[in-house]
Coordinates of C-alpha atoms in Angstrom, one line a residue:
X1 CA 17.7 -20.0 16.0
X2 CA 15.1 -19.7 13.6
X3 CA 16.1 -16.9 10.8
X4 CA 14.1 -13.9 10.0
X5 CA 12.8 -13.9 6.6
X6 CA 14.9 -12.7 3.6
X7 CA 13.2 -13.6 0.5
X8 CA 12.8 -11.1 -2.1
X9 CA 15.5 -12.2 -4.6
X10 CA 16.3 -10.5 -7.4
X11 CA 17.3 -6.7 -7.4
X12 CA 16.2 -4.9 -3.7
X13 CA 13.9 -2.2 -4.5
X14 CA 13.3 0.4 -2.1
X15 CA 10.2 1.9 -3.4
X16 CA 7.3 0.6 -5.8
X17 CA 8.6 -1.6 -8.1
X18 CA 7.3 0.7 -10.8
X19 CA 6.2 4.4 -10.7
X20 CA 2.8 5.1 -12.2
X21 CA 2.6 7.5 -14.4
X22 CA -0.7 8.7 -13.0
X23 CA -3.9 11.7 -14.5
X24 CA -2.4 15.0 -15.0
X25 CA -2.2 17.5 -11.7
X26 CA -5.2 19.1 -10.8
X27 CA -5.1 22.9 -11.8
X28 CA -6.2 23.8 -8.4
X29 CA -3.1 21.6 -6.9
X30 CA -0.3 23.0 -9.5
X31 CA -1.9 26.8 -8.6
X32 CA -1.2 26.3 -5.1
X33 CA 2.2 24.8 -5.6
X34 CA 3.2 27.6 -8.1
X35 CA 2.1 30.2 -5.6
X36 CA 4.4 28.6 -2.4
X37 CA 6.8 28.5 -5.2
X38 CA 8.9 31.7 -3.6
X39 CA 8.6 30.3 -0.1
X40 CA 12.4 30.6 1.4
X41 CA 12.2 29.3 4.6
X42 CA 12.4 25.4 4.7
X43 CA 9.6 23.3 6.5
X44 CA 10.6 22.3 10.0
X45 CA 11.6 18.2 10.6
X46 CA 7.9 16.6 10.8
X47 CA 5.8 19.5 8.8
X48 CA 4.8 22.6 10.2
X49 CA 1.8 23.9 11.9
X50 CA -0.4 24.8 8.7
X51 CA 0.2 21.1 7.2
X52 CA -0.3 19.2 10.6
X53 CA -3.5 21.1 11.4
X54 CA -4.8 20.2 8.2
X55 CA -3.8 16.8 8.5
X56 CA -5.7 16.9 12.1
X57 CA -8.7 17.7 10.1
X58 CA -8.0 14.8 7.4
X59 CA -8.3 12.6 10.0
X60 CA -10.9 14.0 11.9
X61 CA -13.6 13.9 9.4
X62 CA -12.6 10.2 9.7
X63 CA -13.1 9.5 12.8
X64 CA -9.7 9.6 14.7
X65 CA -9.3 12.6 17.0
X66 CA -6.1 14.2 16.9
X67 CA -4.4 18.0 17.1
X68 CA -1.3 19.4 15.3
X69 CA 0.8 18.4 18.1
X70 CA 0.1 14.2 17.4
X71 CA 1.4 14.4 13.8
X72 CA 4.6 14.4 12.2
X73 CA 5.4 14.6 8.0
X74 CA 7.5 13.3 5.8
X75 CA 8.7 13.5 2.1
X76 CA 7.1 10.2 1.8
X77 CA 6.6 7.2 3.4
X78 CA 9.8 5.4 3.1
X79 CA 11.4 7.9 5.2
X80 CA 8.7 8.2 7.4
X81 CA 8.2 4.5 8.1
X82 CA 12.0 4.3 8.8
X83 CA 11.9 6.8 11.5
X84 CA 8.7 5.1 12.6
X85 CA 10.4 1.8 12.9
X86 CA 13.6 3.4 14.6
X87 CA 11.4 4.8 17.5
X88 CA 10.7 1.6 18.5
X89 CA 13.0 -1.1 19.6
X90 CA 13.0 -5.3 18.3
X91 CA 11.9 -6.7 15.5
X92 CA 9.3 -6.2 12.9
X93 CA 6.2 -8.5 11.7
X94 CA 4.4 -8.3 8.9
X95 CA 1.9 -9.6 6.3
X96 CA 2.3 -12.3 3.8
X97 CA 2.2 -10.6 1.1
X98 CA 3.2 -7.2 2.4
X99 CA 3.7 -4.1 0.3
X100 CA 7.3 -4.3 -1.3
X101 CA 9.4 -1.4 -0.2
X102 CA 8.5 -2.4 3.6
X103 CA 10.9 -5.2 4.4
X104 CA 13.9 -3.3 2.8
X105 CA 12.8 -0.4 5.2
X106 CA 13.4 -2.7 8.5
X107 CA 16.3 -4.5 6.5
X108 CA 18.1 -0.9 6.4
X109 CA 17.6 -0.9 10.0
X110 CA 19.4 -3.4 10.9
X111 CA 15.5 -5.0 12.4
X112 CA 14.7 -9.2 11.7
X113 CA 11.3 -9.0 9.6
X114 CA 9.2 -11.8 10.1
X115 CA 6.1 -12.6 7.6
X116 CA 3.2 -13.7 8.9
X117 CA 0.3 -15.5 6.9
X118 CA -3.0 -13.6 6.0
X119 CA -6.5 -15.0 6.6
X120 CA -8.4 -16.6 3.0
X121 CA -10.4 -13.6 2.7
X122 CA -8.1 -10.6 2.7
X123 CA -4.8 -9.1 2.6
X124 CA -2.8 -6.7 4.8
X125 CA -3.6 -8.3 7.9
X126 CA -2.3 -11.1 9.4
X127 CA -4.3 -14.3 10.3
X128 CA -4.8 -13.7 14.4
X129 CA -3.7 -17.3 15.1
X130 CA -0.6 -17.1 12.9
X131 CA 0.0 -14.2 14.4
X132 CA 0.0 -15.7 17.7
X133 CA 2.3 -18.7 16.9
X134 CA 4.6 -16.4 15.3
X135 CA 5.2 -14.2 17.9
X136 CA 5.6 -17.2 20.5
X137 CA 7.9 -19.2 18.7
X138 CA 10.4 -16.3 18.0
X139 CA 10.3 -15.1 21.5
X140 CA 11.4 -19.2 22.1
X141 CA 14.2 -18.4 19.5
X142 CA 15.2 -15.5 21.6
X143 CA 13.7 -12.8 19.1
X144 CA 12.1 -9.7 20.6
X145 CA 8.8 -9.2 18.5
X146 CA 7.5 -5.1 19.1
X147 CA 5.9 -3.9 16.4
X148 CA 3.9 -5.3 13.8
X149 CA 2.8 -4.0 10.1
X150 CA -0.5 -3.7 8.6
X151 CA -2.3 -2.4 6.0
X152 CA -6.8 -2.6 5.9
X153 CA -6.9 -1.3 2.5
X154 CA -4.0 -3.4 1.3
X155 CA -1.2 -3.0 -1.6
X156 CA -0.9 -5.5 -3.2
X157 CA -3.5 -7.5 -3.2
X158 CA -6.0 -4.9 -3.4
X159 CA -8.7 -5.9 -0.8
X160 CA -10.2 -4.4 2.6
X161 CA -9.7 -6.5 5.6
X162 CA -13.5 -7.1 7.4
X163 CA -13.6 -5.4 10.8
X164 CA -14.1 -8.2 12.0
X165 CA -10.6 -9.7 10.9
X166 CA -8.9 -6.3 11.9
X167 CA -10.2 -6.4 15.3
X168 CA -9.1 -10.0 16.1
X169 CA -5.9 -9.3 14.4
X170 CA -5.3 -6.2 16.4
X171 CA -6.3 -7.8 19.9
X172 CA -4.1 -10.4 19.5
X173 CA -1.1 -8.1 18.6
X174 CA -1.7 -5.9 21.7
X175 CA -2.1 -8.5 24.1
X176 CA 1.0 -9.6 23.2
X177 CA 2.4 -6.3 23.6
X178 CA 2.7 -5.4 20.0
X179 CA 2.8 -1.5 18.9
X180 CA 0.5 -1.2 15.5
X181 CA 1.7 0.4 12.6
X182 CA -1.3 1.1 10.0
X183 CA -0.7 2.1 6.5
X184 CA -3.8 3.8 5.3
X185 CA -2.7 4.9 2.3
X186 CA -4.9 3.1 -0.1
X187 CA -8.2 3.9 2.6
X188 CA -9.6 6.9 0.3
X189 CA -9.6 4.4 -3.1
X190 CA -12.5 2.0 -2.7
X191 CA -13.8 1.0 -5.4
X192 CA -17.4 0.7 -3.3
X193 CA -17.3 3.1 -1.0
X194 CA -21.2 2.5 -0.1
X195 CA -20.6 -1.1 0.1
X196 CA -17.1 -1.5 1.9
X197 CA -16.5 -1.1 5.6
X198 CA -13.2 0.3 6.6
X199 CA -12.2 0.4 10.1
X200 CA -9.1 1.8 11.3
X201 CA -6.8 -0.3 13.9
X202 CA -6.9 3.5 15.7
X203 CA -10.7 3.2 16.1
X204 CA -10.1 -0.2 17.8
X205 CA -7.0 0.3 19.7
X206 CA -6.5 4.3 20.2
X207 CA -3.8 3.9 22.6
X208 CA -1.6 1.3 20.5
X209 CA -1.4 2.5 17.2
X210 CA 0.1 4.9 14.7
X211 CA -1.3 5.5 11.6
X212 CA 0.9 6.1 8.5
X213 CA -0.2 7.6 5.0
X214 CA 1.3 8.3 1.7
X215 CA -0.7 11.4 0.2
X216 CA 0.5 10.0 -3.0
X217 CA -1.9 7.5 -2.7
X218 CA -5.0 9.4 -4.0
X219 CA -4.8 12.9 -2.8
X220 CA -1.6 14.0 -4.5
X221 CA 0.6 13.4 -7.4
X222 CA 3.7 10.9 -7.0
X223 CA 6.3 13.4 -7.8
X224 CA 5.0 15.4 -4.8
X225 CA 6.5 12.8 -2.0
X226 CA 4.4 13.7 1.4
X227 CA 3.6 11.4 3.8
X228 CA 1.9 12.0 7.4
X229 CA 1.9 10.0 10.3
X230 CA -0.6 10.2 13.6
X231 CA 0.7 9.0 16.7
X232 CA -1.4 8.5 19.7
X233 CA -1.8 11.1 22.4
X234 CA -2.0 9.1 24.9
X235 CA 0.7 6.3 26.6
X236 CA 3.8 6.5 25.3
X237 CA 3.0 8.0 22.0
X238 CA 4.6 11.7 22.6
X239 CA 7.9 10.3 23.5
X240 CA 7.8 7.8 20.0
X241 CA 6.7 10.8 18.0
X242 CA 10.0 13.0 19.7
X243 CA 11.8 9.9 18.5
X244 CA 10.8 9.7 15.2
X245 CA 11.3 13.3 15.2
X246 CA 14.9 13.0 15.7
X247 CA 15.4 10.3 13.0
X248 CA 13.7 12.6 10.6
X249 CA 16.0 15.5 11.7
X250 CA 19.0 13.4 11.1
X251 CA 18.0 12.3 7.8
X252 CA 17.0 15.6 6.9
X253 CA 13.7 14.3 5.8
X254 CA 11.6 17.8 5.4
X255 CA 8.9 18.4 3.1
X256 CA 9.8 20.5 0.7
X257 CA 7.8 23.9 1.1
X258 CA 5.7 24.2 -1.9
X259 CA 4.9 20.4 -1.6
X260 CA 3.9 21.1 1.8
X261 CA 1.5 23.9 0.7
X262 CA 0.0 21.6 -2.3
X263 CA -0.3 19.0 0.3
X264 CA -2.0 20.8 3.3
X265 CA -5.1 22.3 0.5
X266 CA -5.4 18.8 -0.8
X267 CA -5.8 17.5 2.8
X268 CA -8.2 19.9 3.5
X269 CA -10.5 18.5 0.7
X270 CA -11.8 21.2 -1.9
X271 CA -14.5 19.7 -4.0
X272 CA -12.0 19.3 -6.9
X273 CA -9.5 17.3 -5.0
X274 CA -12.5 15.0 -3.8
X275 CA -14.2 15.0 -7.0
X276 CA -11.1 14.3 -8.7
X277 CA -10.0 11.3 -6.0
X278 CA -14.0 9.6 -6.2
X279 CA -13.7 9.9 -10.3
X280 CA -10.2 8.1 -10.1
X281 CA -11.3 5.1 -7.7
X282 CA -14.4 4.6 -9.9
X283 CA -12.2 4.8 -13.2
X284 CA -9.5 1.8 -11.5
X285 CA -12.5 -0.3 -10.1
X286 CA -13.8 -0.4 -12.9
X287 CA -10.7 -1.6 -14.8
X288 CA -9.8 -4.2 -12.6
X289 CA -13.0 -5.5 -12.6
X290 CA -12.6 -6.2 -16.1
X291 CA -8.9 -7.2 -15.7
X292 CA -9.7 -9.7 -12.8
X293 CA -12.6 -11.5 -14.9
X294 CA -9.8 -11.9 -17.6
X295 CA -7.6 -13.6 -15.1
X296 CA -10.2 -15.6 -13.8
X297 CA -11.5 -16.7 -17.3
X298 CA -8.1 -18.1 -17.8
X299 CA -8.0 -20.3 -14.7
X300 CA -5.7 -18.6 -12.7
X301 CA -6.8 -17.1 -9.4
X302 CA -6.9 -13.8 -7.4
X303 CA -9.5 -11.9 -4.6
X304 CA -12.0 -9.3 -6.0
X305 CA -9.8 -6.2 -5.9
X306 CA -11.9 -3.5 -3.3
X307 CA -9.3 -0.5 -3.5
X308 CA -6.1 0.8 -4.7
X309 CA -5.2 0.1 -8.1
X310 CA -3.6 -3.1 -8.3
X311 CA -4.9 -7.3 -8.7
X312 CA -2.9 -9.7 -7.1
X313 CA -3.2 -13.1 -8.9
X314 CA -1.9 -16.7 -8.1
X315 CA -1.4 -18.8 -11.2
X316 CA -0.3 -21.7 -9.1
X317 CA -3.5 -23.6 -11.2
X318 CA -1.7 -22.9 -14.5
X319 CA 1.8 -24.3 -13.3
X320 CA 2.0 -27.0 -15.9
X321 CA 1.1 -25.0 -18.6
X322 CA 3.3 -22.5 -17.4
X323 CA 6.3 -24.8 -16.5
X324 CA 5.7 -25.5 -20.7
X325 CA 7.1 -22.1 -21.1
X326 CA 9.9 -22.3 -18.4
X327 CA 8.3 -20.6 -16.1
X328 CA 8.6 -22.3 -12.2
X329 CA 8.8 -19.3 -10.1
X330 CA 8.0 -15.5 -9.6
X331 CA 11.0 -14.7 -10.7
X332 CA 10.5 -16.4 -13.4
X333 CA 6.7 -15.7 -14.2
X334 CA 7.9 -11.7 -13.5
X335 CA 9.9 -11.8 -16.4
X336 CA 7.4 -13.5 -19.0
X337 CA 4.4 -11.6 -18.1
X338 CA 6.5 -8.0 -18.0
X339 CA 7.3 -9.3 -21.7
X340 CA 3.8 -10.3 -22.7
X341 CA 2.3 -7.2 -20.9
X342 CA 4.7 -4.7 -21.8
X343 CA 4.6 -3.3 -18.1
X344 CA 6.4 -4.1 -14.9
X345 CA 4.6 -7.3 -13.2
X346 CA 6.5 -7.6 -10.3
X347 CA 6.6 -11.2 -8.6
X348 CA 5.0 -12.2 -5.4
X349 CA 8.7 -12.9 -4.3
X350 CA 8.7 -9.1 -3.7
X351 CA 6.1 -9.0 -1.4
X352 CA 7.2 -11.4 0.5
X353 CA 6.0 -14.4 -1.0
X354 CA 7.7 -17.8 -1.5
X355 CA 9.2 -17.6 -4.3
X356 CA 8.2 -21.0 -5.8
X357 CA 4.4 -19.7 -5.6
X358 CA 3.5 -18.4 -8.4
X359 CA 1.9 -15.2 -8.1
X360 CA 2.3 -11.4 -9.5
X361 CA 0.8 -8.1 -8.5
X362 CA -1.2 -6.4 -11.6
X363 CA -0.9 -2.7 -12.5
X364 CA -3.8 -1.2 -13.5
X365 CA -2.9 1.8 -14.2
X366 CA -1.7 0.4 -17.8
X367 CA -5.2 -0.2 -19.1
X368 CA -6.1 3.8 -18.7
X369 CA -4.1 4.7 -21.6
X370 CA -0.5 5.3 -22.8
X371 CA -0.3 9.1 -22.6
X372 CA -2.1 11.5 -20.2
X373 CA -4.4 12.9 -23.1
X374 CA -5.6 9.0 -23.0
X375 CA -5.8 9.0 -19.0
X376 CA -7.6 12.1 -19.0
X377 CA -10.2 10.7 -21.3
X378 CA -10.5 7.8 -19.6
X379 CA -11.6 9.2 -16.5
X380 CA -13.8 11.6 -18.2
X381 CA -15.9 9.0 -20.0
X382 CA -19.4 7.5 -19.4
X383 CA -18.0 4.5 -20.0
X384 CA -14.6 4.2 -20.1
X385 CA -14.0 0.2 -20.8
X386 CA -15.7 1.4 -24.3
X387 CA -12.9 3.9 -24.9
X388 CA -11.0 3.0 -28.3
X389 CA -7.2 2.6 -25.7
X390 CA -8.9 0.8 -23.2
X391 CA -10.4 -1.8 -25.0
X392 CA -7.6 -2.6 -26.7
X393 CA -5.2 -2.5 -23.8
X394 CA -7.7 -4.5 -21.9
X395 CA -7.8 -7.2 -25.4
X396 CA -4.0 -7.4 -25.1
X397 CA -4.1 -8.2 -21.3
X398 CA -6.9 -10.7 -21.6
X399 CA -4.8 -12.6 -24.6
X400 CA -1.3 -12.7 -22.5
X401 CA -3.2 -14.6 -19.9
X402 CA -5.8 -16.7 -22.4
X403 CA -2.8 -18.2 -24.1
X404 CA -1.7 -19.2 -20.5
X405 CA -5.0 -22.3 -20.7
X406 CA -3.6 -23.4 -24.0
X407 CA -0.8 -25.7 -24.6
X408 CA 1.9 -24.5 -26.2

């Protein structure tokens, strides 16, 4: 029988593959964590009432109708997609690439995690026919395929899936009797909000999937872990959200109290937190705009980044004149461009990847400044790429990759 995937070589990381040390905490934030600071009483297993309802209202403004009683929290979503995965039985899928703490989460399970390849265009979602062919041949190989992965606003390769491509994706899954898992983390980072179109797998398929979402992804700081999930109300989604439930109970996975309190005013959206989450996807779209024309102008490759705060590029047209350098891998590149960038580049072999392609995921983060004093500036200025920090970080990224056209 065919094996699940297992690549990912070199150490297993369980989380990001680098923290980002992001803008400083919003007064407003820190004032309400301060004041929830004396709370005693612990929140229950999957959030309490004043966190889920604001949730509810997170995701109502969105579109996706849902009460208090559909959603269940987390301190993070690592633990949260764990439970998630353990309320359902078989085997993962996933995309190729797929966001790097996700196959050590089914790994820890016990669960086979297959990759499946993504369509030209995007990330995050998988190509419909692959998807297809995937799920048939490991049924043949005595597999149980059940749930699969996906992410429309996509980490790491920084790009919104059309509608189009989400709805054929999603079709295909449920008619093969697939439950959906959508991260939505990244959804609230576009770097065009007027000219991106975002649909949720929910709006398509209400009855067939749960939606997952790491606050930390633009509502919240990273040291705050709170992550909610919304399961459906219809079908059997009360009885997985009673399992997942119990797996968050066992693990003791609670959010702490004053998180919980910081995290339930930031879902409810005060103009600050909004402001603050609109200036922060304009400061990163703007950066990796500049950062993916540097990659580009060196010959190497990578999609328009639409959200998040990350480039995913493919050097596989610079593999001679990287091979010059003994680089013939991820691995490999990993190592040289964290040396030549000064930051963590983790490999495409992380995300799933092969390992002999030769593609990275792109912080960019970096390029806002080295302290928060040159962060906060950053994302303050008219014109940011014209601050003194982030023209030169942007001069020394540009020159680790222009040196990569040149013989050595």
């Amino acid at each position: 029988m065919r094996q699940p995937d297992t690549r990912g070589r070199g150490p297993v990381r369980y989380g990001p593959p680098a923290p980002e040390p992001g803008l400083p905490v919003l007064p407003e934030l820190a004032a309400v964590l301060a004041a929830a600071a004396g709370r005693t009483e612990p929140e229950p297993p999957g959030g309490g009432v004043v966190l889920r309802d604001a949730a509810a209202g997170y995701w109502w403004r969105r579109g996706l109708r849902c009460h208090p009683e559909d959603l269940a929290a987390a301190p993070g979503a690592q633990p949260l997609l764990s439970a998630l995965m353990a309320a359902h039985g078989g085997d993962i899928l996933m995309p190729r690439p797929c966001p790097a703490w996700w196959t050590p989460q089914a790994r820890l399970l016990g669960r086979p995690a297959y990759h499946v390849p993504t369509p030209a265009e995007c990330g995050g979602v998988p190509d419909p026919f692959a998807l297809l062919e995937t799920v048939r041949r490991v049924r043949a190989e005595g597999g149980h395929p059940a749930v699969l992965l996906l992410s429309v606003a996509d980490d790491p390769t920084a790009t919104v899936a059309p509608p189009e491509v989400v709805r054929e994706a999603c079709e295909a899954a449920v008619a093969e009797g697939l439950h959906i898992i959508s991260d939505e983390t990244w959804r609230d980072t576009l770097h065009d909000p007027h000219d991106t179109v975002l649909v949720s797998p929910a709006e398509m398929c209400p009855d067939d999937v749960t939606v997952l979402c790491d606050l930390a992804g633009s509502l919240t700081p990273a040291g705050w872990p709170a992550a909610i999930a919304r399961f459906p109300h219809t079908g059997r989604g009360p009885a997985r959200r009673a399992r997942t439930l119990d797996r968050l109970t066992a693990l003791g996975a609670q959010v702490a109290a004053p998180v919980a309190a910081a995290a339930a005013h930031a879902l409810g959206e005060p103009e600050p937190v909004t402001t603050r989450a609109a200036a922060t996807a304009a400061l990163h779209a703007r950066v990796a705009a500049a950062a993916h024309h540097a990659v580009l102008t060196a010959g190497a490759l990578a999609l328009p980044p639409r959200a998040g705060r990350h480039l995913y590029a493919d050097l596989g047209p610079l593999r001679g004149r990287l091979a010059e350098r003994g680089v013939t891998d991820s691995m490999e590149l990993e190592a040289y461009l964290t040396d030549r960038l000064g930051v963590p580049a983790p490999g495409g072999h992380r995300f799933g990847d092969e390992l002999g392609a030769l593609r990275v995921r792109l912080p960019t983060w970096p390029l806002l400044g080295a302290t928060p004093e040159e962060r906060t500036e950053s994302l303050t200025a008219a014109e940011p790429l014209e601050s003194p920090h982030v023209a030169e970080a942007l001069d020394r990224f540009g020159s680790a990759f222009h040196e990569l056209g040149e013989p050595r």
